[in-house]
XYZ file of C-alpha atoms in Angstrom:
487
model
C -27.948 -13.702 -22.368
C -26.473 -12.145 -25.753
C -23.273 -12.563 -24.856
C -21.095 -15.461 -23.911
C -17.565 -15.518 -21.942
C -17.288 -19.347 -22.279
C -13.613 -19.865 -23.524
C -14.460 -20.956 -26.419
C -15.137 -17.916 -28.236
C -12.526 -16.459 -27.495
C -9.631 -15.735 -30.793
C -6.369 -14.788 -29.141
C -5.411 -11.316 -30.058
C -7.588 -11.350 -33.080
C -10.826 -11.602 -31.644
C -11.530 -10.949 -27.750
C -8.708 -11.624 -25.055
C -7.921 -15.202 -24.284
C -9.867 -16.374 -21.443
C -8.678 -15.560 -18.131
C -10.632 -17.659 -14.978
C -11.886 -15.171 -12.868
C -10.459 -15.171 -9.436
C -12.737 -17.526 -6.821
C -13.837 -15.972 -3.723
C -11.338 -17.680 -1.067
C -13.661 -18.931 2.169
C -11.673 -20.416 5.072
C -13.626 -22.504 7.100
C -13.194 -24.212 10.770
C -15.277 -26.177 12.801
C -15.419 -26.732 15.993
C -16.816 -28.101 19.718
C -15.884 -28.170 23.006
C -12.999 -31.201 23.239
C -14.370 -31.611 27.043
C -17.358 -33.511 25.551
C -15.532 -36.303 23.573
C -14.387 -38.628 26.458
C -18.252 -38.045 28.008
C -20.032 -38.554 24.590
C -17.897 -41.028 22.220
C -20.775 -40.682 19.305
C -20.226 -37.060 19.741
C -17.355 -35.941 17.610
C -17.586 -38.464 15.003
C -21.513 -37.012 14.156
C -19.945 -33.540 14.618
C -17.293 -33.975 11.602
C -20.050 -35.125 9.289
C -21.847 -32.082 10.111
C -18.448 -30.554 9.226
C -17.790 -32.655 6.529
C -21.416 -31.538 4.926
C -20.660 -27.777 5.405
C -17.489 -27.988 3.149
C -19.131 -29.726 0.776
C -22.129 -26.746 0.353
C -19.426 -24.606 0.288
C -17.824 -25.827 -2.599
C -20.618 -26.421 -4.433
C -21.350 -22.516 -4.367
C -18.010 -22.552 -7.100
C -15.702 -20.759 -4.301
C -12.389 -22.059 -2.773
C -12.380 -23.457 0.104
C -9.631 -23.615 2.534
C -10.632 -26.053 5.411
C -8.502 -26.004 8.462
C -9.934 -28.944 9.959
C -11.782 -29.736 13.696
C -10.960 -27.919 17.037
C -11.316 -29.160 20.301
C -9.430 -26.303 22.490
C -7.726 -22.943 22.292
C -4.277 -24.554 21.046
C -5.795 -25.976 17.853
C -8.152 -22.725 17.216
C -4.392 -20.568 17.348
C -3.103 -23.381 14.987
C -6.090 -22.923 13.059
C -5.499 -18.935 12.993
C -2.048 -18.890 11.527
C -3.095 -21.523 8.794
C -5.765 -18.840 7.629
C -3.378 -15.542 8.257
C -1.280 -17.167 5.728
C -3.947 -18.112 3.329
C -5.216 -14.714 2.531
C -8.970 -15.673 2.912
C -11.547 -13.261 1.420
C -14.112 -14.597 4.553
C -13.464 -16.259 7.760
C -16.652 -18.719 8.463
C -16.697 -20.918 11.791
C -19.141 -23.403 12.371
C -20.480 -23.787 16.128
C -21.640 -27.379 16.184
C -22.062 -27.537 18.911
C -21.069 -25.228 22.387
C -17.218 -23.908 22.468
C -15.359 -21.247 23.727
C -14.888 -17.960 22.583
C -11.397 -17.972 22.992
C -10.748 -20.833 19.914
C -12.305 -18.717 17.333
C -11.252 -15.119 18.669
C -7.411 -15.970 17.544
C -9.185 -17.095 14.188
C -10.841 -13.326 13.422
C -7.982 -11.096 15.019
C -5.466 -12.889 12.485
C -6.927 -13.321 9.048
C -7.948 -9.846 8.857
C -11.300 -11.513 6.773
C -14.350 -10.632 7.496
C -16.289 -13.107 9.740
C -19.437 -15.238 9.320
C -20.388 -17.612 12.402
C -22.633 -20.575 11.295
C -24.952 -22.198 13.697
C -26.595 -25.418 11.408
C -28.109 -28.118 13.974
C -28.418 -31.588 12.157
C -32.263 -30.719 11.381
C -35.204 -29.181 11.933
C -35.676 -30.576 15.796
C -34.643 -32.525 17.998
C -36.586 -36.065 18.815
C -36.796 -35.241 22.745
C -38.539 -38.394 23.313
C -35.241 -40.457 22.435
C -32.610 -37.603 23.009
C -29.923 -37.991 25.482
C -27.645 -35.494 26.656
C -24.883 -36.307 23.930
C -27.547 -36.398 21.196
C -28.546 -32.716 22.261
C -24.900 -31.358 22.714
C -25.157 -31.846 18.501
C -27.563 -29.224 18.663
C -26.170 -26.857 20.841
C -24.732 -24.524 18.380
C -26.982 -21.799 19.057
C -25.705 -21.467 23.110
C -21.998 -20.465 22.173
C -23.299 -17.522 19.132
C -24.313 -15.034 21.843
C -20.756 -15.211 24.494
C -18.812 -15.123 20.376
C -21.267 -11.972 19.841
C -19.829 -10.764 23.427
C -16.369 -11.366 23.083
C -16.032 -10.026 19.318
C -17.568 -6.651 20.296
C -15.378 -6.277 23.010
C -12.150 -7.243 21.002
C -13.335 -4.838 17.901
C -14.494 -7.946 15.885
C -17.173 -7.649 13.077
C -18.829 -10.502 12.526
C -22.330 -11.615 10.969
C -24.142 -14.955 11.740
C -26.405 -17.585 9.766
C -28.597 -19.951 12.025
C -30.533 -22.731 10.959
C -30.092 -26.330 10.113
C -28.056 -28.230 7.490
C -30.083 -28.427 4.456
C -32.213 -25.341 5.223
C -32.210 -23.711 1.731
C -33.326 -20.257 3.690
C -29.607 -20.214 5.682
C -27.632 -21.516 3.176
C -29.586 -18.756 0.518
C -28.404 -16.355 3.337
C -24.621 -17.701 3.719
C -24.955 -17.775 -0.166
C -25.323 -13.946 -0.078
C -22.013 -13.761 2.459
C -20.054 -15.331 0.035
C -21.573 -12.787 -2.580
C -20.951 -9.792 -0.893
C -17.216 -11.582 -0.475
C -16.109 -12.111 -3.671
C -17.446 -8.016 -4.551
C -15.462 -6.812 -1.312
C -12.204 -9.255 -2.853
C -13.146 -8.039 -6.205
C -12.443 -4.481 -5.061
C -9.225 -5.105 -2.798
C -7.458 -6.622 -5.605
C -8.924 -4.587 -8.273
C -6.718 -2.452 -10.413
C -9.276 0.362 -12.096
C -8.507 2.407 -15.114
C -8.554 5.735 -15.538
C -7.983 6.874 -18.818
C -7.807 10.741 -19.929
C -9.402 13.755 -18.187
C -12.529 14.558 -16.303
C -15.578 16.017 -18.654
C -15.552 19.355 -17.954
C -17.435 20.851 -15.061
C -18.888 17.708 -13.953
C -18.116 18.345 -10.391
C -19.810 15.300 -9.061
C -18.132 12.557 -10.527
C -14.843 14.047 -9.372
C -13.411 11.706 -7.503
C -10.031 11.313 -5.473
C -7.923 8.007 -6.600
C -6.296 8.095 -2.967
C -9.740 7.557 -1.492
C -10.600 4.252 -3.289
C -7.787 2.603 -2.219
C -8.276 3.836 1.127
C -11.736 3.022 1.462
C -12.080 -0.159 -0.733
C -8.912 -1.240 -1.407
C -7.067 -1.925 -5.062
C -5.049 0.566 -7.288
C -6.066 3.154 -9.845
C -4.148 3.232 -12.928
C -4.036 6.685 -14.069
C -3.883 6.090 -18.063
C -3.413 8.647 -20.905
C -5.363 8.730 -24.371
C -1.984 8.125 -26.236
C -1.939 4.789 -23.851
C -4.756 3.858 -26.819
C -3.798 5.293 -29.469
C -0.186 3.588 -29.630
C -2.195 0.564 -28.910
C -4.853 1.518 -32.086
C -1.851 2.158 -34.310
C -0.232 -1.442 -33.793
C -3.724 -3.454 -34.560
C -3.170 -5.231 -38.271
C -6.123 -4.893 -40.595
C -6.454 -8.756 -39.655
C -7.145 -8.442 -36.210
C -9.966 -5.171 -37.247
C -11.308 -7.849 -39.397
C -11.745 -10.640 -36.715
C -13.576 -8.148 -34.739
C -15.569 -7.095 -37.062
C -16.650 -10.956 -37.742
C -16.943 -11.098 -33.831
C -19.158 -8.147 -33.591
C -21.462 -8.833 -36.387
C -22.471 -12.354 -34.395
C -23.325 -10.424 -31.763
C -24.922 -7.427 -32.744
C -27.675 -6.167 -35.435
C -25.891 -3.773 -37.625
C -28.537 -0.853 -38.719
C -28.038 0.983 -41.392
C -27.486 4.272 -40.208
C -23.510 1.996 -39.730
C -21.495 3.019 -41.849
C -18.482 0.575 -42.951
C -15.559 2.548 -42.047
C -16.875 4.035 -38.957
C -17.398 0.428 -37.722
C -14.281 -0.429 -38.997
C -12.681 2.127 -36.646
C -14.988 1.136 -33.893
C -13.428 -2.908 -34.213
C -10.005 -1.201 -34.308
C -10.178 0.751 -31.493
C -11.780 -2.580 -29.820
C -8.753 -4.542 -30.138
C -6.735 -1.838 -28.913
C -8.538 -1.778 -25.396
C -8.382 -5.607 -25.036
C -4.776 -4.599 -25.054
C -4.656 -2.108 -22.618
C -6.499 -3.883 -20.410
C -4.454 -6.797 -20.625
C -1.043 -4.953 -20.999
C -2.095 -2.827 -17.463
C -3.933 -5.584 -15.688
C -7.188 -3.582 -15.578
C -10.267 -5.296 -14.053
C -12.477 -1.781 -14.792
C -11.952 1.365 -17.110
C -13.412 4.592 -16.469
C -12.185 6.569 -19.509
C -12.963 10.446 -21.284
C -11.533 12.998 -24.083
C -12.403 15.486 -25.385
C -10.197 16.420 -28.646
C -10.930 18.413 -31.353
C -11.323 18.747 -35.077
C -11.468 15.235 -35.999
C -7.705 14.543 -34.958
C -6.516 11.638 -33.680
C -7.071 11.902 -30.569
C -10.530 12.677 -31.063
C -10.818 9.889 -33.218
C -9.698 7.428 -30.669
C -12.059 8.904 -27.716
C -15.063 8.852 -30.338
C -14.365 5.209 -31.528
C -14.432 3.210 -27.448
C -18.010 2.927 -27.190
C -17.962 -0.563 -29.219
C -15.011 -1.948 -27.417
C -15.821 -0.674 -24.239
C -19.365 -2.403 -24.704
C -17.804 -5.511 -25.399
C -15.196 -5.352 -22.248
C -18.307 -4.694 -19.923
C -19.845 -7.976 -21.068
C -16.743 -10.220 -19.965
C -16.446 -8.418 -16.389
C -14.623 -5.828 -17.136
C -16.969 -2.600 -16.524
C -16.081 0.451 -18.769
C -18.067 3.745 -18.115
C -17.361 6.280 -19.944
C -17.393 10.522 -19.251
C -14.448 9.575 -16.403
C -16.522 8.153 -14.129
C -14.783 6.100 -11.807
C -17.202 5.538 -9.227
C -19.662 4.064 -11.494
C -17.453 1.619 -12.840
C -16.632 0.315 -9.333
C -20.490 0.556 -8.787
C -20.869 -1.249 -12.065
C -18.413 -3.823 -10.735
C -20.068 -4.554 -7.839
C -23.231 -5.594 -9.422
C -21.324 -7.553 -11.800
C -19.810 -9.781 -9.039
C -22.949 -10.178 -7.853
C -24.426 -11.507 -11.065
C -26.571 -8.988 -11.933
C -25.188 -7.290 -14.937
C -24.448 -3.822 -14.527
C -25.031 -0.791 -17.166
C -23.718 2.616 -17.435
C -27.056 4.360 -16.853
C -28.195 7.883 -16.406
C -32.252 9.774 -16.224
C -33.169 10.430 -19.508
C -37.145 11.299 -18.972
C -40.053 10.967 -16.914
C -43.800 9.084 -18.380
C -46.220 10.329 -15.981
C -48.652 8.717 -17.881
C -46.704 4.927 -17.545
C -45.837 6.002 -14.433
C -42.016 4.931 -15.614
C -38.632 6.312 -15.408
C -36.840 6.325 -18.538
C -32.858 5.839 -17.687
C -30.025 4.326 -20.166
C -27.064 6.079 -21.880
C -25.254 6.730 -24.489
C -21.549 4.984 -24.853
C -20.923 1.381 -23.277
C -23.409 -0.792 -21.915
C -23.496 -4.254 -20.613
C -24.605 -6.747 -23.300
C -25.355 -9.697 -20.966
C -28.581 -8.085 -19.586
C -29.751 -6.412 -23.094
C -33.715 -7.994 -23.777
C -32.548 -8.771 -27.609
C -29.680 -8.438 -29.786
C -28.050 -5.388 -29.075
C -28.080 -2.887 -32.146
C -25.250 -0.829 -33.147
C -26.742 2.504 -34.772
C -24.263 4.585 -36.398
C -24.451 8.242 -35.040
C -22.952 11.612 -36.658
C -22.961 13.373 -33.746
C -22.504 12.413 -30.094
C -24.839 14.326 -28.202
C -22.689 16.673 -25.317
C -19.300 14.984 -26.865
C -17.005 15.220 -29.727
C -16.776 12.656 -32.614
C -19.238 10.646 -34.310
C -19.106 6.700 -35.132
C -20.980 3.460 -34.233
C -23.064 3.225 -30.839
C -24.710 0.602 -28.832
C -28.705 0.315 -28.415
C -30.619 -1.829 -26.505
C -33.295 -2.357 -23.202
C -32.657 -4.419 -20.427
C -34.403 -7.610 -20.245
C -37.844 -7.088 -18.904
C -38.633 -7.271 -15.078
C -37.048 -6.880 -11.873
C -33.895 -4.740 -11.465
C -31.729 -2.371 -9.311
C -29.946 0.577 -9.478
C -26.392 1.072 -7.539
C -24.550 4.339 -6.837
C -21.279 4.529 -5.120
C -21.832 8.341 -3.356
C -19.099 10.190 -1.988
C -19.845 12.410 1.474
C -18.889 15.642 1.850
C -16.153 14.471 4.048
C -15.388 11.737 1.403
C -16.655 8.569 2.063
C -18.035 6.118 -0.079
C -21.242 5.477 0.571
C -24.143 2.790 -1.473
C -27.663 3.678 -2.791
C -30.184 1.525 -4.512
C -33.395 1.543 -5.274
C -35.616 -1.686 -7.165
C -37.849 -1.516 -9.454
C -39.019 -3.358 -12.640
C -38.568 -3.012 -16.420
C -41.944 -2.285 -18.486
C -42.708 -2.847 -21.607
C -43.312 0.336 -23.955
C -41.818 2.848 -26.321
C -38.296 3.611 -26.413
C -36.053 5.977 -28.204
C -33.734 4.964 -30.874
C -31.213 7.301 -30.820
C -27.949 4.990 -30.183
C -28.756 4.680 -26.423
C -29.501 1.688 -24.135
C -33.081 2.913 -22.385
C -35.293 1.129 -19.973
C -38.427 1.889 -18.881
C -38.379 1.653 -14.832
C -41.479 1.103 -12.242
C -40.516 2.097 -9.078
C -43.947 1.390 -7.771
C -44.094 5.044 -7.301
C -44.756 8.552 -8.570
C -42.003 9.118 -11.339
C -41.525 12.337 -10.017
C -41.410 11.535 -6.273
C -39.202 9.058 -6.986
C -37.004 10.975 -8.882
C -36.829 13.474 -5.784
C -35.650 11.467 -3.368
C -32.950 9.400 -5.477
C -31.446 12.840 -6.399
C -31.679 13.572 -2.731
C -29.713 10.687 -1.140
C -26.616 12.049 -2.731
C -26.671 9.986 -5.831
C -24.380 11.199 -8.801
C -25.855 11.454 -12.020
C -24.453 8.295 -13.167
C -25.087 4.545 -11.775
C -25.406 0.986 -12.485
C -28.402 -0.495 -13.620
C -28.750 -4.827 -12.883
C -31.145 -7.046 -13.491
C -32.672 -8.507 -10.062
C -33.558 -7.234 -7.280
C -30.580 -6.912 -5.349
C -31.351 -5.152 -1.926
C -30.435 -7.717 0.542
C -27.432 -8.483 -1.848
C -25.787 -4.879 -1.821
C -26.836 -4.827 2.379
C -24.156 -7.323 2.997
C -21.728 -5.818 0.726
C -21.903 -2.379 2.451
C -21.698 -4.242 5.654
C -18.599 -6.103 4.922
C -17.203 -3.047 2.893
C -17.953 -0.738 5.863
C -19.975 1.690 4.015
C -23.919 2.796 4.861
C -26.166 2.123 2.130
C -29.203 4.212 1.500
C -32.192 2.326 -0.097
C -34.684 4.242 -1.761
C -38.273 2.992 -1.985
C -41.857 4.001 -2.925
């Protein structure tokens, strides 16, 4: 990884923002079993709370926050339960069955957090010993009889819910429940996400149009509707100490070429430290940003001089895509919760003789996933834009990866697509763009077909890892179809 976020490097207002902690995904857990069974069985409930005991501690091992509500035994404990997670504003709901209980202590649980659901059935291992078992050494087994009458009673009180089975240390569920919490932290990500939007579409890109009312409606958080003079205020304040930190800051992490020229990258640096403060001043955890200007004026200036700053905000989690594309920034933040990088990224040719797709962009890109140090060429003209300055170059690290649209219906809603391929090695242009070379195991061309025909726009995020099954259970706790597209 090129880039680090550890607090450490970070300089106040003269380098990069101080270090904020990102916000932990928030599970809320209960356990429970039938309370009928502990007078009958006295071994039963202490060998039960282990099992409980375990599952908390997996859980905070996978670096979330877990609020445990304890043990239930009846329906009055599972509505106790219920209001302690209402009130605790959970990002998932999980409730382990260890053994059988009643629908009605968990329903309470899922109609009041609001949280999405995940029902864990983990026996104590593998299989049972039924040479030596009794009928209290089976009950701690029993998890699996209560999932289906949950299943029943959640459908018919207009619960969604999803379910892991297995046993306590299999590394196959807890990869699974691992995945939950994923998809979790992308769906909190977005519900308390406040996105930038800075400037004015690109003219006559009707695609990428999209409504701010609709995000919020469909995946919750706020969109900040921003203004180029938001920046330029900002640029006009930074002290020629603070353009000189970032410059430092910069040259540590990328290979200056030298097609840079000084006061370009100057500018660039500048125009840096300006964004750090909008984004801190407005709260922003993404930026989808375009202007066009004209002449050279200030304006223009501003617009021209992002792609460096914006680069540099994408690396620490905070996606900036540039040519006012909001939904790829939210799809670029969704693959960035879910560790996988996420890269402003466009077609840019077809090698029918590789059998590759060629895809990158000009303007920001995410440094964590570049294959080397990234390269900053200096450009004096931006292809399709106004402006000139310093740009970002790089690949993405070699091997397997996945591209992520957000797509908007005709009726407007959101929908995912992916597709997974693999970075090749080859020849690449060096023209101030991040390119990759992408097998899709696939004609080029046939491939190309049907991701333009699942409604794709003509901008998405590219990650490293295959991330399929990842983005599955996002859409299903965000409520949206995904399309995948494969050879």
């Amino acid at each position: 990884m090129m880039w680090s976020t550890d607090p450490s490097r970070s300089v106040d207002g003269n380098g990069l923002l101080p270090w904020v902690e990102p916000r932990k995904t928030r599970i809320g857990l209960v356990a429970g079993g039938l309370g009928a069974y502990w007078p009958q069985f006295p071994e039963l409930l202490p060998q039960l709370q282990a099992s409980a005991r375990r599952v908390s501690e997996r859980f905070a091992a996978l670096d979330c926050e877990v609020v445990d509500v304890g043990f239930i035994s009846d329906a009055q404990e599972g509505a106790a339960a219920a209001e302690k997670l209402r009130l605790a504003d959970c990002d998932l709901i999980v409730g382990f069955l260890t053994t059988y209980m009643t629908a009605s202590m968990l329903v309470p649980v899922a109609q009041r957090s609001g949280a999405p659901v995940l029902l864990l059935n983990l026996q104590p291992t593998e299989a049972m010993d039924h040479a030596s078992f009794d009928t209290g050494a089976w009950l701690a087994y029993c998890g699996a009889c209560p999932l289906p009458e949950m299943a029943n009673a959640f459908e018919r009180c207009g619960i969604d819910f999803r379910s892991v089975s297995g046993y306590l240390e299999d590394e196959r569920a807890w990869a699974r429940i691992d995945r939950w919490i994923r998809a979790a932290g992308v769906r909190a990500a977005l519900r308390h996400g406040r996105h930038g939007l800075l400037g004015h579409l690109y003219p006559g890109m009707m695609d990428v149009i999209t409504d701010p009312t609709l995000v919020s409606a469909q995946l919750g958080g706020h969109v900040e509707i921003l203004e180029i003079d938001d920046l330029r205020v900002r640029v006009e304040k930074v002290s020629d100490a603070e353009t000189e930190s970032r410059m430092k800051v910069a040259r540590e992490i990328f290979t200056l070429d030298d097609s840079v020229n000084e006061d370009d990258f100057r500018w660039g640096a500048t125009v840096s430290v300006a964004l750090d403060r909008l984004v801190e001043d407005f709260a922003l955890d993404s930026l989808a940003y375009y202007h066009r200007g004209l002449d050279g004026e200030t304006h223009e200036r501003v617009a021209a001089g992002m792609i460096l700053g914006a680069s540099l905000l994408t690396a620490r989690g905070v996606p900036a895509a540039g040519e006012y594309e909001l939904r790829t920034s939210l799809a670029m933040l969704v693959m960035d919760k879910l560790g996988a990088g996420g890269s402003f990224t466009e077609l840019q040719a077809l090698n029918f003789h590789d059998n590759v797709v060629e895809m990158g962009h000009d303007g920001p890109a995410h440094l964590a996933i570049s294959a080397r140090k990234p390269l900053l060429r200096g450009l004096g003209v931006y292809h399709g834009k106004r402006g000139w300055g310093v740009s970002v170059e790089f690949d993405v690290q070699q091997g397997p990866v996945t591209v992520c649209g957000l797509g908007q219906r005709r009726d407007g809603s959101f929908n995912l697509i992916a597709s997974e391929g693999n970075v090749v090695p080859g020849p690449l242009l060096q023209i101030g763009n991040t390119t990759s070379r992408v097998d899709f195991g696939c004609d080029p061309g046939e491939w190309t077909d049907a991701w333009s025909a699942s409604g794709v726009a003509h901008h998405w995020a590219l990650g490293t890892g295959h991330r399929a099954a990842d983005l599955t259970a996002v859409a299903d706790l965000l409520h949206l179809d995904l399309t995948v597209v494969a050879p």
